[in-house]
Short mmCIF file of C-alpha atoms in Angstrom, two decimals:
data_model
loop_
_atom_site.label_atom_id
_atom_site.label_comp_id
_atom_site.label_asym_id
_atom_site.label_seq_id
_atom_site.Cartn_x
_atom_site.Cartn_y
_atom_site.Cartn_z
CA MET D 35 13.83 -17.28 37.98
CA LEU D 36 13.83 -14.52 34.93
CA LEU D 37 13.10 -17.04 32.10
CA ARG D 38 10.12 -18.68 34.28
CA ARG D 39 8.88 -15.29 34.66
CA PHE D 40 9.10 -14.55 31.03
CA VAL D 41 7.32 -17.91 30.09
CA LEU D 42 4.35 -17.35 32.59
CA ALA D 43 3.93 -13.77 31.28
CA ALA D 44 3.88 -15.13 27.64
CA VAL D 45 1.53 -17.86 28.72
CA ALA D 46 -1.06 -15.44 30.36
CA PHE D 47 -0.82 -12.84 27.58
CA GLY D 48 -1.79 -15.92 25.31
CA LEU D 49 -4.67 -16.78 27.12
CA SER D 50 -5.95 -13.30 27.52
CA ALA D 51 -6.07 -13.12 23.95
CA LEU D 52 -7.92 -16.10 23.08
CA PRO D 53 -11.41 -15.02 23.56
CA ALA D 54 -10.64 -11.82 21.63
CA LEU D 55 -9.62 -14.35 18.92
CA ALA D 56 -12.32 -16.77 18.97
CA GLN D 57 -14.96 -13.51 18.72
CA SER D 58 -13.23 -11.56 16.10
CA ASN D 59 -15.49 -13.21 13.32
CA ASP D 60 -18.50 -14.03 15.15
CA PRO D 61 -21.41 -11.76 14.04
CA SER D 62 -24.04 -13.32 16.37
CA PHE D 63 -25.43 -11.08 19.16
CA ASN D 64 -28.17 -10.53 21.94
CA LEU D 65 -31.11 -8.39 20.44
CA VAL D 66 -32.39 -6.39 23.35
CA ASN D 67 -35.65 -5.08 23.47
CA ARG D 68 -36.45 -1.93 25.35
CA SER D 69 -39.18 -0.55 22.99
CA GLY D 70 -42.17 -0.62 25.53
CA GLN D 71 -43.71 -3.13 23.06
CA THR D 72 -43.03 -6.58 21.45
CA ILE D 73 -40.74 -7.40 18.91
CA MET D 74 -42.66 -9.45 16.29
CA GLU D 75 -40.37 -10.08 13.59
CA ALA D 76 -36.14 -9.46 13.15
CA TYR D 77 -34.17 -9.66 10.31
CA ALA D 78 -30.27 -9.66 10.07
CA SER D 79 -28.27 -9.37 6.94
CA PRO D 80 -24.88 -8.59 5.95
CA SER D 81 -24.88 -4.93 4.71
CA SER D 82 -23.47 -6.02 1.00
CA ASP D 83 -26.79 -7.92 0.49
CA SER D 84 -29.83 -6.84 -1.41
CA ASN D 85 -32.84 -8.31 0.38
CA TRP D 86 -33.33 -9.04 4.37
CA GLY D 87 -33.77 -12.86 3.99
CA VAL D 88 -35.97 -14.66 6.39
CA ASP D 89 -37.62 -13.56 9.95
CA ARG D 90 -34.79 -14.80 12.30
CA LEU D 91 -37.41 -14.89 15.01
CA GLY D 92 -39.43 -17.67 13.41
CA ARG D 93 -42.44 -18.65 15.52
CA ASP D 94 -40.74 -16.61 18.86
CA VAL D 95 -41.17 -13.00 19.75
CA ILE D 96 -39.28 -11.03 22.11
CA PRO D 97 -41.67 -9.25 24.69
CA ASN D 98 -40.43 -5.80 26.06
CA GLY D 99 -37.63 -5.93 28.68
CA ARG D 100 -36.36 -9.35 26.98
CA SER D 101 -33.22 -10.31 24.78
CA TYR D 102 -32.93 -12.87 22.17
CA ALA D 103 -29.73 -14.59 20.89
CA LEU D 104 -29.49 -14.18 17.25
CA ARG D 105 -26.90 -16.63 15.92
CA LEU D 106 -25.11 -16.02 12.89
CA PRO D 107 -22.76 -17.64 10.73
CA PRO D 108 -18.98 -16.50 11.14
CA GLY D 109 -17.56 -14.70 8.43
CA GLU D 110 -19.02 -11.25 7.51
CA CYS D 111 -19.15 -8.88 10.41
CA VAL D 112 -21.11 -5.81 9.21
CA TYR D 113 -25.01 -6.37 9.55
CA ASP D 114 -28.05 -4.54 8.95
CA ILE D 115 -30.71 -5.27 11.43
CA ARG D 116 -34.17 -4.65 11.33
CA VAL D 117 -37.28 -5.21 13.65
CA VAL D 118 -41.08 -5.11 13.47
CA TYR D 119 -43.04 -4.35 16.40
CA GLN D 120 -46.29 -5.44 17.40
CA ASP D 121 -48.27 -2.28 16.24
CA ARG D 122 -46.63 -2.80 12.64
CA ARG D 123 -44.11 -0.04 13.16
CA SER D 124 -40.51 -1.10 11.97
CA GLU D 125 -36.86 0.47 13.05
CA GLU D 126 -33.61 -0.48 11.50
CA ARG D 127 -29.92 -0.24 12.21
CA ARG D 128 -27.73 -0.18 9.12
CA ASN D 129 -24.02 -1.32 9.05
CA VAL D 130 -23.45 -2.48 12.45
CA ASN D 131 -20.23 -4.46 13.11
CA THR D 132 -21.65 -7.11 15.10
CA CYS D 133 -18.40 -8.90 15.79
CA GLN D 134 -17.54 -5.84 18.09
CA LEU D 135 -20.78 -5.96 19.96
CA THR D 136 -22.81 -8.47 22.50
CA ASP D 137 -25.99 -6.46 22.91
CA VAL D 138 -28.01 -4.90 20.16
CA VAL D 139 -30.51 -2.63 21.71
CA PHE D 140 -33.68 -1.36 20.18
CA GLY D 141 -35.72 1.24 21.82
CA GLN D 142 -32.87 3.51 23.28
CA GLN D 143 -32.58 5.87 19.97
CA THR D 144 -32.89 9.47 20.36
CA GLY D 145 -33.55 11.60 17.66
CA GLY D 146 -37.29 11.65 17.18
CA GLY D 147 -37.81 8.79 14.92
CA GLN D 148 -41.20 8.45 13.38
CA PRO D 149 -43.75 5.41 13.10
CA GLY D 150 -43.45 3.36 10.04
CA GLY D 151 -39.41 3.41 10.76
CA GLY D 152 -39.07 6.94 9.66
CA GLN D 153 -35.53 8.21 9.54
CA PRO D 154 -34.53 11.22 11.92
CA GLY D 155 -33.48 14.48 10.13
CA GLY D 156 -34.81 12.88 6.82
CA GLY D 157 -35.09 16.56 5.63
CA GLN D 158 -35.42 20.07 6.94
CA PRO D 159 -38.53 22.33 6.65
CA GLY D 160 -38.54 24.48 3.79
CA SER D 161 -35.96 22.51 1.86
CA GLY D 162 -38.11 22.85 -1.58
CA PRO D 163 -39.65 19.60 -3.28
CA ALA D 164 -37.97 17.08 -0.79
CA ALA D 165 -39.85 18.47 2.11
CA GLN D 166 -43.17 17.82 0.56
CA SER D 167 -42.19 13.98 0.10
CA PRO D 168 -42.52 11.94 3.04
CA GLN D 169 -39.41 10.66 4.22
CA GLY D 170 -38.65 7.62 6.05
CA ASN D 171 -38.31 3.53 5.47
CA PRO D 172 -40.38 2.03 2.57
CA SER D 173 -39.05 -1.47 3.12
CA PHE D 174 -42.06 -4.07 3.21
CA ASN D 175 -43.46 -7.30 3.26
CA LEU D 176 -45.00 -8.65 0.02
CA VAL D 177 -47.90 -11.06 0.87
CA ASN D 178 -48.99 -13.36 -1.72
CA ASN D 179 -52.59 -14.25 -1.31
CA THR D 180 -53.39 -14.60 -4.83
CA GLY D 181 -53.80 -17.95 -5.40
CA ARG D 182 -50.63 -17.83 -7.85
CA THR D 183 -47.00 -17.78 -7.64
CA ILE D 184 -45.55 -14.20 -8.08
CA ARG D 185 -42.61 -14.37 -10.39
CA GLU D 186 -41.41 -10.71 -10.82
CA LEU D 187 -41.64 -7.94 -8.33
CA TYR D 188 -40.94 -4.28 -9.25
CA ALA D 189 -40.87 -1.39 -6.77
CA SER D 190 -39.71 2.17 -8.16
CA LEU D 191 -40.37 5.69 -6.93
CA SER D 192 -43.54 7.19 -8.17
CA THR D 193 -41.39 10.03 -9.90
CA ASP D 194 -39.18 7.43 -11.96
CA SER D 195 -39.97 6.76 -15.56
CA ASN D 196 -39.44 3.21 -15.62
CA TRP D 197 -39.60 0.27 -13.31
CA GLY D 198 -36.29 -0.80 -12.78
CA ASP D 199 -34.90 -4.39 -12.15
CA ASP D 200 -36.97 -7.17 -10.90
CA ARG D 201 -36.43 -7.38 -6.86
CA LEU D 202 -36.66 -10.90 -6.58
CA GLY D 203 -34.16 -11.75 -8.34
CA GLN D 204 -33.70 -15.42 -8.65
CA ASP D 205 -36.44 -15.83 -6.05
CA MET D 206 -40.15 -16.21 -6.54
CA VAL D 207 -43.09 -15.98 -3.94
CA ALA D 208 -45.67 -19.08 -3.59
CA THR D 209 -49.09 -18.53 -2.95
CA GLY D 210 -49.66 -18.05 0.88
CA ARG D 211 -46.07 -16.64 1.49
CA THR D 212 -44.70 -13.83 2.49
CA TYR D 213 -41.31 -11.87 1.02
CA PRO D 214 -39.48 -9.10 2.83
CA VAL D 215 -38.60 -6.49 0.20
CA ARG D 216 -35.72 -3.81 1.24
CA LEU D 217 -35.95 -0.64 -0.01
CA PRO D 218 -33.40 2.28 0.65
CA GLN D 219 -34.00 4.83 3.46
CA GLY D 220 -35.47 8.01 1.93
CA ASP D 221 -38.65 8.67 -0.59
CA CYS D 222 -41.86 7.00 0.61
CA ILE D 223 -43.82 7.33 -2.66
CA TYR D 224 -43.49 3.87 -4.73
CA ASP D 225 -45.24 2.22 -7.55
CA VAL D 226 -45.41 -1.32 -7.05
CA ARG D 227 -46.03 -4.17 -9.56
CA VAL D 228 -46.23 -8.08 -9.44
CA VAL D 229 -46.05 -10.57 -12.34
CA PHE D 230 -47.57 -14.03 -11.87
CA ASP D 231 -46.42 -17.43 -13.51
CA ASN D 232 -49.23 -17.08 -15.99
CA ASN D 233 -47.94 -13.72 -17.10
CA GLN D 234 -50.68 -11.65 -15.62
CA ALA D 235 -49.44 -8.61 -13.77
CA GLN D 236 -51.14 -6.03 -10.91
CA GLU D 237 -50.05 -3.01 -9.93
CA ARG D 238 -50.51 -0.49 -6.76
CA ARG D 239 -49.76 3.19 -7.70
CA ARG D 240 -48.52 5.98 -4.94
CA LEU D 241 -48.40 4.24 -2.21
CA ASN D 242 -46.81 5.59 1.02
CA LEU D 243 -44.79 2.32 1.75
CA CYS D 244 -43.13 4.22 4.86
CA GLU D 245 -46.91 3.47 6.54
CA VAL D 246 -46.88 0.05 5.04
CA THR D 247 -45.69 -3.35 6.97
CA ASN D 248 -47.54 -5.92 4.85
CA LEU D 249 -48.32 -5.28 1.26
CA THR D 250 -50.99 -7.96 0.29
CA PHE D 251 -51.95 -9.04 -3.35
CA PRO D 252 -54.65 -9.12 -4.15
#
């Protein structure tokens, strides 16, 4: 009788542990919209990645009060998530361990987030030069309506003295396509430069990217 109880207890423990093991490396989650407006775009990329990747909604949208199952490949668990609302305002969650979550809810943040993905507490009044510079989320979508392929993209703070690295890396942006450009939270004022496949270039200077969702060339 004692042996039978031990066996049953072991089986019960094993069965109860299986779901946790099965979900331990699955970063998929339900994106829940409680923002009061429709979510038009959603991006989810491992926090170790340098860009947002493709819009995971495709042709779908998420009306207020609805949820959408985002299927992500097993493996990495720590993701950055970005949504774009129908008024073109964006909102982000950073370093989220989605393997430990079922739902990720947008629209329930406190702390007075600002339109354009502003980060609460980005600066204190009267704290010097930083208080005079807009703070928030400068990430944007590069839209190529030029008729030529964009081969290189540079985006640097207007206070910097050089352009820095090509933010496309190995990618290119064909005419008529859109490319999400991921920039760190903080200062908003950027200079942007694109180089086309014929080596011609165009620039935009002193842009407040925190107020821009789609940056279109030309």
